């Protein structure tokens, strides 16, 4: 318990024991996901599943604390796993190199207690949201853009879910890699997501009625009350449209493909990267290949 002696003075032994028994999934191992993983491991969460199909690039290093130059062209989920394991070997960590989609969302999220959204696009968020509402699991949403961020705890059927107020119009290509973002906001949003989790763990009556909006330019925090939408496709009508896959997939999300013929431009012990029209195909040792659009 020496490891946790200072935080025990704040959260108490009961919460510390609860943390040890808690299982979480983090969807996305970018700036938000690695920040959340590090904080949760230091706190002493018992089990962390990390899901990401991307690999580390030079442009990640300005805001992703766990990544170093020597990690470039390694799978993000594996790098995050290796670093976090060193921080706290008492935590069980399961890295998964994959993209969350309607076929696997329930499988990856059904045996955890909390789900953290650390993704960069609306469609993936709505898939995760549908799964969490269907499974009745708390979801902690976080989004960043420039110097602005927002965070919300979703407790299904008690507070507004993401489908209550977010819409997917078939094209959110302005998201993912093209928007600017600074490390300060990702650090703040990752911390707020973990605090929302901790507050809920310690007090189950906290149901996340409010969305926290952070403006780092003005150094302001705002709490915005969001009501449940009586016509919500997820938590009211239980249609779960994003798990039924009746939408057009946008370019933000890597799609699974088969390994191309020819020579990879990058090949190492972890992966092979092939150049293709408009993007790259990356193939990992787990047999999965993903096509990603490069802008
Ligand atoms: Zn809803």
PDB file of C-alpha atoms and ligand atoms in Angstrom:
ATOM      1  CA  UNK A   1       0.000   0.000   0.000  1.00  0.00           C
ATOM      2  CA  UNK A   2       3.066   2.265   0.214  1.00  0.00           C
ATOM      3  CA  UNK A   3       2.654   2.895  -3.517  1.00  0.00           C
ATOM      4  CA  UNK A   4      -0.746   4.473  -2.874  1.00  0.00           C
ATOM      5  CA  UNK A   5      -0.051   6.103   0.519  1.00  0.00           C
ATOM      6  CA  UNK A   6      -0.561   9.705  -0.623  1.00  0.00           C
ATOM      7  CA  UNK A   7      -3.744   9.123  -2.606  1.00  0.00           C
ATOM      8  CA  UNK A   8      -5.164   6.982   0.229  1.00  0.00           C
ATOM      9  CA  UNK A   9      -5.261  10.160   2.306  1.00  0.00           C
ATOM     10  CA  UNK A  10      -7.686  11.568  -0.275  1.00  0.00           C
ATOM     11  CA  UNK A  11      -9.742   8.641  -1.563  1.00  0.00           C
ATOM     12  CA  UNK A  12      -9.571   6.214   1.393  1.00  0.00           C
ATOM     13  CA  UNK A  13      -8.931   2.482   1.616  1.00  0.00           C
ATOM     14  CA  UNK A  14     -12.401   1.473   0.448  1.00  0.00           C
ATOM     15  CA  UNK A  15     -12.018   3.269  -2.884  1.00  0.00           C
ATOM     16  CA  UNK A  16      -8.483   1.886  -3.254  1.00  0.00           C
ATOM     17  CA  UNK A  17      -9.789  -1.682  -2.824  1.00  0.00           C
ATOM     18  CA  UNK A  18     -12.567  -0.926  -5.295  1.00  0.00           C
ATOM     19  CA  UNK A  19     -10.037   0.372  -7.846  1.00  0.00           C
ATOM     20  CA  UNK A  20      -8.110  -2.888  -7.607  1.00  0.00           C
ATOM     21  CA  UNK A  21     -11.245  -4.872  -8.475  1.00  0.00           C
ATOM     22  CA  UNK A  22     -12.258  -2.571 -11.322  1.00  0.00           C
ATOM     23  CA  UNK A  23     -11.875  -3.519 -14.982  1.00  0.00           C
ATOM     24  CA  UNK A  24     -11.797  -0.829 -17.661  1.00  0.00           C
ATOM     25  CA  UNK A  25     -11.433  -0.586 -21.427  1.00  0.00           C
ATOM     26  CA  UNK A  26      -9.795   2.388 -23.131  1.00  0.00           C
ATOM     27  CA  UNK A  27     -10.731   2.790 -26.782  1.00  0.00           C
ATOM     28  CA  UNK A  28      -7.865   4.626 -28.482  1.00  0.00           C
ATOM     29  CA  UNK A  29      -4.184   4.864 -27.495  1.00  0.00           C
ATOM     30  CA  UNK A  30      -3.428   8.355 -28.735  1.00  0.00           C
ATOM     31  CA  UNK A  31      -2.834  11.415 -26.562  1.00  0.00           C
ATOM     32  CA  UNK A  32      -6.039  10.880 -24.566  1.00  0.00           C
ATOM     33  CA  UNK A  33      -5.801   7.093 -24.297  1.00  0.00           C
ATOM     34  CA  UNK A  34      -2.190   6.952 -23.151  1.00  0.00           C
ATOM     35  CA  UNK A  35      -2.847   9.799 -20.686  1.00  0.00           C
ATOM     36  CA  UNK A  36      -5.843   7.927 -19.256  1.00  0.00           C
ATOM     37  CA  UNK A  37      -3.927   4.612 -19.159  1.00  0.00           C
ATOM     38  CA  UNK A  38      -1.031   6.173 -17.263  1.00  0.00           C
ATOM     39  CA  UNK A  39      -3.313   7.854 -14.731  1.00  0.00           C
ATOM     40  CA  UNK A  40      -5.360   4.677 -14.171  1.00  0.00           C
ATOM     41  CA  UNK A  41      -2.263   2.517 -13.743  1.00  0.00           C
ATOM     42  CA  UNK A  42      -0.779   4.917 -11.213  1.00  0.00           C
ATOM     43  CA  UNK A  43      -4.121   4.987  -9.362  1.00  0.00           C
ATOM     44  CA  UNK A  44      -4.091   1.174  -9.137  1.00  0.00           C
ATOM     45  CA  UNK A  45      -6.971   0.070 -11.381  1.00  0.00           C
ATOM     46  CA  UNK A  46      -6.960  -3.750 -11.534  1.00  0.00           C
ATOM     47  CA  UNK A  47      -7.411  -4.386 -15.252  1.00  0.00           C
ATOM     48  CA  UNK A  48      -6.956  -2.172 -18.323  1.00  0.00           C
ATOM     49  CA  UNK A  49      -7.772  -3.244 -21.882  1.00  0.00           C
ATOM     50  CA  UNK A  50      -6.169  -0.998 -24.518  1.00  0.00           C
ATOM     51  CA  UNK A  51      -7.673  -1.044 -28.007  1.00  0.00           C
ATOM     52  CA  UNK A  52      -5.979   0.667 -30.957  1.00  0.00           C
ATOM     53  CA  UNK A  53      -4.971  -0.376 -34.482  1.00  0.00           C
ATOM     54  CA  UNK A  54      -2.571   2.468 -35.197  1.00  0.00           C
ATOM     55  CA  UNK A  55       1.202   2.768 -34.973  1.00  0.00           C
ATOM     56  CA  UNK A  56       3.341   5.533 -33.490  1.00  0.00           C
ATOM     57  CA  UNK A  57       4.417   8.369 -35.804  1.00  0.00           C
ATOM     58  CA  UNK A  58       6.664  11.393 -35.306  1.00  0.00           C
ATOM     59  CA  UNK A  59       3.659  13.755 -35.277  1.00  0.00           C
ATOM     60  CA  UNK A  60       2.267  11.974 -32.171  1.00  0.00           C
ATOM     61  CA  UNK A  61       5.219  12.912 -29.983  1.00  0.00           C
ATOM     62  CA  UNK A  62       4.169  16.527 -29.366  1.00  0.00           C
ATOM     63  CA  UNK A  63       1.241  15.402 -27.227  1.00  0.00           C
ATOM     64  CA  UNK A  64       1.505  11.718 -26.328  1.00  0.00           C
ATOM     65  CA  UNK A  65       3.426  11.448 -23.069  1.00  0.00           C
ATOM     66  CA  UNK A  66       4.250   7.757 -23.166  1.00  0.00           C
ATOM     67  CA  UNK A  67       5.715   7.738 -26.694  1.00  0.00           C
ATOM     68  CA  UNK A  68       9.365   8.359 -27.544  1.00  0.00           C
ATOM     69  CA  UNK A  69      11.228   8.613 -30.846  1.00  0.00           C
ATOM     70  CA  UNK A  70      12.396   5.013 -30.515  1.00  0.00           C
ATOM     71  CA  UNK A  71       8.718   3.910 -30.534  1.00  0.00           C
ATOM     72  CA  UNK A  72       8.030   5.188 -34.054  1.00  0.00           C
ATOM     73  CA  UNK A  73       6.544   2.406 -36.250  1.00  0.00           C
ATOM     74  CA  UNK A  74       5.567   0.302 -33.251  1.00  0.00           C
ATOM     75  CA  UNK A  75       1.883  -0.472 -32.519  1.00  0.00           C
ATOM     76  CA  UNK A  76       0.469   2.165 -30.148  1.00  0.00           C
ATOM     77  CA  UNK A  77      -1.365  -0.424 -28.033  1.00  0.00           C
ATOM     78  CA  UNK A  78       1.854  -2.411 -27.490  1.00  0.00           C
ATOM     79  CA  UNK A  79       3.972   0.644 -26.656  1.00  0.00           C
ATOM     80  CA  UNK A  80       1.337   1.850 -24.208  1.00  0.00           C
ATOM     81  CA  UNK A  81       1.185  -1.640 -22.656  1.00  0.00           C
ATOM     82  CA  UNK A  82       4.960  -1.866 -22.212  1.00  0.00           C
ATOM     83  CA  UNK A  83       5.304   1.608 -20.670  1.00  0.00           C
ATOM     84  CA  UNK A  84       2.305   1.320 -18.356  1.00  0.00           C
ATOM     85  CA  UNK A  85       3.381  -2.130 -17.163  1.00  0.00           C
ATOM     86  CA  UNK A  86       6.680  -0.598 -16.028  1.00  0.00           C
ATOM     87  CA  UNK A  87       4.848   2.151 -14.152  1.00  0.00           C
ATOM     88  CA  UNK A  88       2.721  -0.327 -12.158  1.00  0.00           C
ATOM     89  CA  UNK A  89       3.306  -4.098 -12.576  1.00  0.00           C
ATOM     90  CA  UNK A  90       0.361  -4.777 -10.220  1.00  0.00           C
ATOM     91  CA  UNK A  91      -2.057  -3.786 -12.997  1.00  0.00           C
ATOM     92  CA  UNK A  92      -3.152  -6.384 -15.555  1.00  0.00           C
ATOM     93  CA  UNK A  93      -3.007  -4.823 -19.005  1.00  0.00           C
ATOM     94  CA  UNK A  94      -4.366  -6.349 -22.178  1.00  0.00           C
ATOM     95  CA  UNK A  95      -3.271  -4.662 -25.417  1.00  0.00           C
ATOM     96  CA  UNK A  96      -5.478  -5.305 -28.435  1.00  0.00           C
ATOM     97  CA  UNK A  97      -4.431  -4.248 -31.920  1.00  0.00           C
ATOM     98  CA  UNK A  98      -7.816  -3.760 -33.535  1.00  0.00           C
ATOM     99  CA  UNK A  99     -10.420  -1.177 -34.554  1.00  0.00           C
ATOM    100  CA  UNK A 100     -13.673  -1.105 -32.590  1.00  0.00           C
ATOM    101  CA  UNK A 101     -16.525  -1.852 -34.998  1.00  0.00           C
ATOM    102  CA  UNK A 102     -20.125  -3.123 -34.820  1.00  0.00           C
ATOM    103  CA  UNK A 103     -18.933  -6.764 -35.004  1.00  0.00           C
ATOM    104  CA  UNK A 104     -16.477  -6.648 -32.104  1.00  0.00           C
ATOM    105  CA  UNK A 105     -17.692  -3.807 -29.844  1.00  0.00           C
ATOM    106  CA  UNK A 106     -19.789  -6.016 -27.564  1.00  0.00           C
ATOM    107  CA  UNK A 107     -17.006  -8.605 -27.310  1.00  0.00           C
ATOM    108  CA  UNK A 108     -14.370  -6.064 -26.257  1.00  0.00           C
ATOM    109  CA  UNK A 109     -16.611  -4.102 -23.899  1.00  0.00           C
ATOM    110  CA  UNK A 110     -18.834  -6.717 -22.241  1.00  0.00           C
ATOM    111  CA  UNK A 111     -16.460  -7.903 -19.479  1.00  0.00           C
ATOM    112  CA  UNK A 112     -15.341  -4.501 -18.161  1.00  0.00           C
ATOM    113  CA  UNK A 113     -16.940  -2.165 -15.608  1.00  0.00           C
ATOM    114  CA  UNK A 114     -16.143   1.171 -17.289  1.00  0.00           C
ATOM    115  CA  UNK A 115     -15.360   2.255 -20.843  1.00  0.00           C
ATOM    116  CA  UNK A 116     -13.211   5.273 -21.705  1.00  0.00           C
ATOM    117  CA  UNK A 117     -13.676   7.027 -25.015  1.00  0.00           C
ATOM    118  CA  UNK A 118     -10.267   8.181 -26.256  1.00  0.00           C
ATOM    119  CA  UNK A 119     -11.142   8.168 -29.950  1.00  0.00           C
ATOM    120  CA  UNK A 120     -10.997  10.939 -32.514  1.00  0.00           C
ATOM    121  CA  UNK A 121     -14.246  10.615 -34.455  1.00  0.00           C
ATOM    122  CA  UNK A 122     -17.991  10.767 -33.912  1.00  0.00           C
ATOM    123  CA  UNK A 123     -18.852   7.466 -35.606  1.00  0.00           C
ATOM    124  CA  UNK A 124     -16.608   5.347 -33.356  1.00  0.00           C
ATOM    125  CA  UNK A 125     -17.973   7.198 -30.327  1.00  0.00           C
ATOM    126  CA  UNK A 126     -21.528   6.351 -31.327  1.00  0.00           C
ATOM    127  CA  UNK A 127     -20.628   2.664 -31.850  1.00  0.00           C
ATOM    128  CA  UNK A 128     -19.066   2.581 -28.357  1.00  0.00           C
ATOM    129  CA  UNK A 129     -22.055   4.485 -26.957  1.00  0.00           C
ATOM    130  CA  UNK A 130     -24.540   1.999 -28.446  1.00  0.00           C
ATOM    131  CA  UNK A 131     -22.559  -0.899 -26.960  1.00  0.00           C
ATOM    132  CA  UNK A 132     -22.333   0.748 -23.525  1.00  0.00           C
ATOM    133  CA  UNK A 133     -26.053   1.604 -23.463  1.00  0.00           C
ATOM    134  CA  UNK A 134     -26.949  -1.925 -24.599  1.00  0.00           C
ATOM    135  CA  UNK A 135     -24.637  -3.448 -21.949  1.00  0.00           C
ATOM    136  CA  UNK A 136     -25.695  -0.852 -19.333  1.00  0.00           C
ATOM    137  CA  UNK A 137     -22.104   0.204 -18.604  1.00  0.00           C
ATOM    138  CA  UNK A 138     -20.806   3.651 -17.648  1.00  0.00           C
ATOM    139  CA  UNK A 139     -18.955   5.397 -20.485  1.00  0.00           C
ATOM    140  CA  UNK A 140     -16.664   8.371 -20.089  1.00  0.00           C
ATOM    141  CA  UNK A 141     -16.557  10.549 -23.174  1.00  0.00           C
ATOM    142  CA  UNK A 142     -13.743  12.984 -23.947  1.00  0.00           C
ATOM    143  CA  UNK A 143     -13.176  15.158 -26.981  1.00  0.00           C
ATOM    144  CA  UNK A 144     -10.528  17.736 -27.885  1.00  0.00           C
ATOM    145  CA  UNK A 145     -10.071  20.335 -30.598  1.00  0.00           C
ATOM    146  CA  UNK A 146      -7.485  23.110 -30.610  1.00  0.00           C
ATOM    147  CA  UNK A 147      -7.466  24.449 -27.057  1.00  0.00           C
ATOM    148  CA  UNK A 148     -11.022  23.316 -26.300  1.00  0.00           C
ATOM    149  CA  UNK A 149     -12.251  20.089 -24.800  1.00  0.00           C
ATOM    150  CA  UNK A 150     -15.354  18.416 -23.455  1.00  0.00           C
ATOM    151  CA  UNK A 151     -15.930  15.534 -21.072  1.00  0.00           C
ATOM    152  CA  UNK A 152     -19.062  13.689 -20.047  1.00  0.00           C
ATOM    153  CA  UNK A 153     -19.898  10.696 -17.939  1.00  0.00           C
ATOM    154  CA  UNK A 154     -22.694   8.603 -19.439  1.00  0.00           C
ATOM    155  CA  UNK A 155     -24.594   6.385 -17.033  1.00  0.00           C
ATOM    156  CA  UNK A 156     -27.038   4.568 -19.324  1.00  0.00           C
ATOM    157  CA  UNK A 157     -30.736   5.216 -18.630  1.00  0.00           C
ATOM    158  CA  UNK A 158     -29.824   7.669 -15.854  1.00  0.00           C
ATOM    159  CA  UNK A 159     -28.053  10.473 -17.746  1.00  0.00           C
ATOM    160  CA  UNK A 160     -27.945  11.611 -21.369  1.00  0.00           C
ATOM    161  CA  UNK A 161     -25.986   9.224 -23.588  1.00  0.00           C
ATOM    162  CA  UNK A 162     -23.883  10.423 -26.539  1.00  0.00           C
ATOM    163  CA  UNK A 163     -26.695   9.671 -29.012  1.00  0.00           C
ATOM    164  CA  UNK A 164     -28.941  12.049 -27.028  1.00  0.00           C
ATOM    165  CA  UNK A 165     -26.885  15.005 -28.280  1.00  0.00           C
ATOM    166  CA  UNK A 166     -24.342  13.842 -30.911  1.00  0.00           C
ATOM    167  CA  UNK A 167     -25.220  13.244 -34.545  1.00  0.00           C
ATOM    168  CA  UNK A 168     -23.321  11.366 -37.211  1.00  0.00           C
ATOM    169  CA  UNK A 169     -24.052  12.863 -40.610  1.00  0.00           C
ATOM    170  CA  UNK A 170     -21.965  10.420 -42.617  1.00  0.00           C
ATOM    171  CA  UNK A 171     -18.945  12.680 -42.839  1.00  0.00           C
ATOM    172  CA  UNK A 172     -16.791  13.809 -39.965  1.00  0.00           C
ATOM    173  CA  UNK A 173     -13.606  13.913 -41.956  1.00  0.00           C
ATOM    174  CA  UNK A 174     -12.832  17.268 -40.358  1.00  0.00           C
ATOM    175  CA  UNK A 175     -12.028  15.265 -37.261  1.00  0.00           C
ATOM    176  CA  UNK A 176      -9.138  12.833 -36.676  1.00  0.00           C
ATOM    177  CA  UNK A 177      -5.760  13.939 -37.885  1.00  0.00           C
ATOM    178  CA  UNK A 178      -6.624  17.172 -39.641  1.00  0.00           C
ATOM    179  CA  UNK A 179      -7.657  19.164 -36.592  1.00  0.00           C
ATOM    180  CA  UNK A 180      -5.026  20.959 -34.566  1.00  0.00           C
ATOM    181  CA  UNK A 181      -4.527  20.024 -30.953  1.00  0.00           C
ATOM    182  CA  UNK A 182      -2.111  20.987 -28.188  1.00  0.00           C
ATOM    183  CA  UNK A 183      -0.815  18.734 -25.437  1.00  0.00           C
ATOM    184  CA  UNK A 184      -2.182  20.974 -22.678  1.00  0.00           C
ATOM    185  CA  UNK A 185      -5.823  20.291 -23.613  1.00  0.00           C
ATOM    186  CA  UNK A 186      -5.345  16.530 -24.067  1.00  0.00           C
ATOM    187  CA  UNK A 187      -3.705  16.344 -20.613  1.00  0.00           C
ATOM    188  CA  UNK A 188      -6.579  18.276 -19.022  1.00  0.00           C
ATOM    189  CA  UNK A 189      -9.267  16.201 -20.764  1.00  0.00           C
ATOM    190  CA  UNK A 190      -7.546  12.882 -19.906  1.00  0.00           C
ATOM    191  CA  UNK A 191      -7.366  13.992 -16.248  1.00  0.00           C
ATOM    192  CA  UNK A 192     -11.026  15.033 -16.228  1.00  0.00           C
ATOM    193  CA  UNK A 193     -12.105  11.708 -17.752  1.00  0.00           C
ATOM    194  CA  UNK A 194     -10.257   9.824 -15.019  1.00  0.00           C
ATOM    195  CA  UNK A 195     -11.685  12.113 -12.317  1.00  0.00           C
ATOM    196  CA  UNK A 196     -15.238  11.525 -13.637  1.00  0.00           C
ATOM    197  CA  UNK A 197     -14.529   7.788 -13.334  1.00  0.00           C
ATOM    198  CA  UNK A 198     -13.101   8.133  -9.833  1.00  0.00           C
ATOM    199  CA  UNK A 199     -16.003  10.289  -8.634  1.00  0.00           C
ATOM    200  CA  UNK A 200     -18.505   7.759  -9.978  1.00  0.00           C
ATOM    201  CA  UNK A 201     -16.597   4.833  -8.467  1.00  0.00           C
ATOM    202  CA  UNK A 202     -16.651   6.516  -5.063  1.00  0.00           C
ATOM    203  CA  UNK A 203     -20.229   7.786  -5.330  1.00  0.00           C
ATOM    204  CA  UNK A 204     -22.556   5.836  -7.597  1.00  0.00           C
ATOM    205  CA  UNK A 205     -25.181   8.583  -7.286  1.00  0.00           C
ATOM    206  CA  UNK A 206     -23.094  10.772  -9.574  1.00  0.00           C
ATOM    207  CA  UNK A 207     -24.789  10.118 -12.868  1.00  0.00           C
ATOM    208  CA  UNK A 208     -23.166  12.645 -15.163  1.00  0.00           C
ATOM    209  CA  UNK A 209     -26.020  15.076 -15.781  1.00  0.00           C
ATOM    210  CA  UNK A 210     -23.535  17.692 -16.976  1.00  0.00           C
ATOM    211  CA  UNK A 211     -21.002  17.990 -19.755  1.00  0.00           C
ATOM    212  CA  UNK A 212     -17.812  19.787 -18.762  1.00  0.00           C
ATOM    213  CA  UNK A 213     -16.610  22.254 -21.380  1.00  0.00           C
ATOM    214  CA  UNK A 214     -13.006  23.466 -21.063  1.00  0.00           C
ATOM    215  CA  UNK A 215     -11.625  26.523 -22.841  1.00  0.00           C
ATOM    216  CA  UNK A 216      -7.894  26.762 -22.194  1.00  0.00           C
ATOM    217  CA  UNK A 217      -7.560  30.012 -24.128  1.00  0.00           C
ATOM    218  CA  UNK A 218      -9.820  31.683 -21.562  1.00  0.00           C
ATOM    219  CA  UNK A 219      -8.751  29.239 -18.826  1.00  0.00           C
ATOM    220  CA  UNK A 220     -12.412  28.541 -18.117  1.00  0.00           C
ATOM    221  CA  UNK A 221     -14.452  25.484 -17.145  1.00  0.00           C
ATOM    222  CA  UNK A 222     -18.175  25.394 -17.769  1.00  0.00           C
ATOM    223  CA  UNK A 223     -20.738  22.786 -16.726  1.00  0.00           C
ATOM    224  CA  UNK A 224     -23.548  22.361 -19.231  1.00  0.00           C
ATOM    225  CA  UNK A 225     -26.641  20.447 -18.155  1.00  0.00           C
ATOM    226  CA  UNK A 226     -27.743  17.927 -20.761  1.00  0.00           C
ATOM    227  CA  UNK A 227     -31.132  16.263 -20.508  1.00  0.00           C
ATOM    228  CA  UNK A 228     -31.879  12.807 -21.843  1.00  0.00           C
ATOM    229  CA  UNK A 229     -33.483  12.950 -25.280  1.00  0.00           C
ATOM    230  CA  UNK A 230     -36.867  11.147 -25.219  1.00  0.00           C
ATOM    231  CA  UNK A 231     -36.388  10.308 -28.914  1.00  0.00           C
ATOM    232  CA  UNK A 232     -32.772   9.084 -28.537  1.00  0.00           C
ATOM    233  CA  UNK A 233     -32.150   6.117 -30.859  1.00  0.00           C
ATOM    234  CA  UNK A 234     -29.924   4.473 -28.231  1.00  0.00           C
ATOM    235  CA  UNK A 235     -31.156   5.056 -24.671  1.00  0.00           C
ATOM    236  CA  UNK A 236     -34.835   5.782 -25.402  1.00  0.00           C
ATOM    237  CA  UNK A 237     -35.794   3.818 -28.516  1.00  0.00           C
ATOM    238  CA  UNK A 238     -33.106   1.123 -28.036  1.00  0.00           C
ATOM    239  CA  UNK A 239     -32.586   0.840 -31.793  1.00  0.00           C
ATOM    240  CA  UNK A 240     -28.754   0.742 -31.532  1.00  0.00           C
ATOM    241  CA  UNK A 241     -28.382   1.755 -35.173  1.00  0.00           C
ATOM    242  CA  UNK A 242     -24.576   2.010 -34.981  1.00  0.00           C
ATOM    243  CA  UNK A 243     -24.267  -1.637 -33.978  1.00  0.00           C
ATOM    244  CA  UNK A 244     -26.389  -2.581 -37.008  1.00  0.00           C
ATOM    245  CA  UNK A 245     -23.957  -0.890 -39.388  1.00  0.00           C
ATOM    246  CA  UNK A 246     -26.511   0.952 -41.512  1.00  0.00           C
ATOM    247  CA  UNK A 247     -24.322   3.986 -42.174  1.00  0.00           C
ATOM    248  CA  UNK A 248     -21.471   5.034 -44.441  1.00  0.00           C
ATOM    249  CA  UNK A 249     -18.034   4.599 -42.885  1.00  0.00           C
ATOM    250  CA  UNK A 250     -15.925   7.738 -43.071  1.00  0.00           C
ATOM    251  CA  UNK A 251     -12.278   8.026 -44.003  1.00  0.00           C
ATOM    252  CA  UNK A 252     -11.212   8.622 -40.406  1.00  0.00           C
ATOM    253  CA  UNK A 253     -11.579   5.016 -39.420  1.00  0.00           C
ATOM    254  CA  UNK A 254      -9.067   2.388 -40.566  1.00  0.00           C
ATOM    255  CA  UNK A 255     -10.756  -0.486 -42.387  1.00  0.00           C
ATOM    256  CA  UNK A 256      -9.660  -4.119 -42.266  1.00  0.00           C
ATOM    257  CA  UNK A 257      -8.200  -5.389 -45.541  1.00  0.00           C
ATOM    258  CA  UNK A 258      -6.037  -8.312 -46.642  1.00  0.00           C
ATOM    259  CA  UNK A 259      -2.239  -8.078 -46.933  1.00  0.00           C
ATOM    260  CA  UNK A 260      -1.187  -6.613 -50.305  1.00  0.00           C
ATOM    261  CA  UNK A 261       1.384  -8.193 -52.616  1.00  0.00           C
ATOM    262  CA  UNK A 262       4.709  -6.417 -53.081  1.00  0.00           C
ATOM    263  CA  UNK A 263       7.301  -5.016 -50.729  1.00  0.00           C
ATOM    264  CA  UNK A 264       6.519  -3.047 -47.614  1.00  0.00           C
ATOM    265  CA  UNK A 265       8.085   0.423 -47.215  1.00  0.00           C
ATOM    266  CA  UNK A 266       8.592  -0.270 -43.511  1.00  0.00           C
ATOM    267  CA  UNK A 267       9.120  -3.688 -41.987  1.00  0.00           C
ATOM    268  CA  UNK A 268      10.088  -4.456 -38.385  1.00  0.00           C
ATOM    269  CA  UNK A 269       9.463  -7.065 -35.690  1.00  0.00           C
ATOM    270  CA  UNK A 270       5.964  -5.604 -35.091  1.00  0.00           C
ATOM    271  CA  UNK A 271       4.483  -4.681 -38.458  1.00  0.00           C
ATOM    272  CA  UNK A 272       4.733  -4.155 -42.208  1.00  0.00           C
ATOM    273  CA  UNK A 273       3.598  -0.890 -43.830  1.00  0.00           C
ATOM    274  CA  UNK A 274       2.642  -0.768 -47.536  1.00  0.00           C
ATOM    275  CA  UNK A 275       2.008   2.365 -49.586  1.00  0.00           C
ATOM    276  CA  UNK A 276      -1.267   2.267 -51.501  1.00  0.00           C
ATOM    277  CA  UNK A 277      -3.453   4.698 -53.467  1.00  0.00           C
ATOM    278  CA  UNK A 278      -4.401   7.519 -51.095  1.00  0.00           C
ATOM    279  CA  UNK A 279      -3.050   5.891 -48.002  1.00  0.00           C
ATOM    280  CA  UNK A 280      -1.182   3.102 -46.302  1.00  0.00           C
ATOM    281  CA  UNK A 281      -1.929  -0.478 -45.341  1.00  0.00           C
ATOM    282  CA  UNK A 282      -0.404  -1.681 -42.101  1.00  0.00           C
ATOM    283  CA  UNK A 283      -0.193  -5.397 -41.288  1.00  0.00           C
ATOM    284  CA  UNK A 284       0.537  -6.632 -37.766  1.00  0.00           C
ATOM    285  CA  UNK A 285       1.840  -9.928 -36.477  1.00  0.00           C
ATOM    286  CA  UNK A 286      -1.647 -10.822 -35.200  1.00  0.00           C
ATOM    287  CA  UNK A 287      -2.576 -11.323 -38.879  1.00  0.00           C
ATOM    288  CA  UNK A 288      -4.710  -8.189 -39.169  1.00  0.00           C
ATOM    289  CA  UNK A 289      -4.167  -5.509 -41.850  1.00  0.00           C
ATOM    290  CA  UNK A 290      -5.775  -2.059 -41.815  1.00  0.00           C
ATOM    291  CA  UNK A 291      -6.034   0.532 -44.567  1.00  0.00           C
ATOM    292  CA  UNK A 292      -5.714   4.118 -43.485  1.00  0.00           C
ATOM    293  CA  UNK A 293      -6.233   7.228 -45.564  1.00  0.00           C
ATOM    294  CA  UNK A 294      -3.267   9.617 -45.387  1.00  0.00           C
ATOM    295  CA  UNK A 295      -3.855  13.294 -45.916  1.00  0.00           C
TER     296      UNK A 295
HETATM  297 ZN1  LIG B   1     -29.513   8.632 -25.303  1.00  0.00          ZN
END
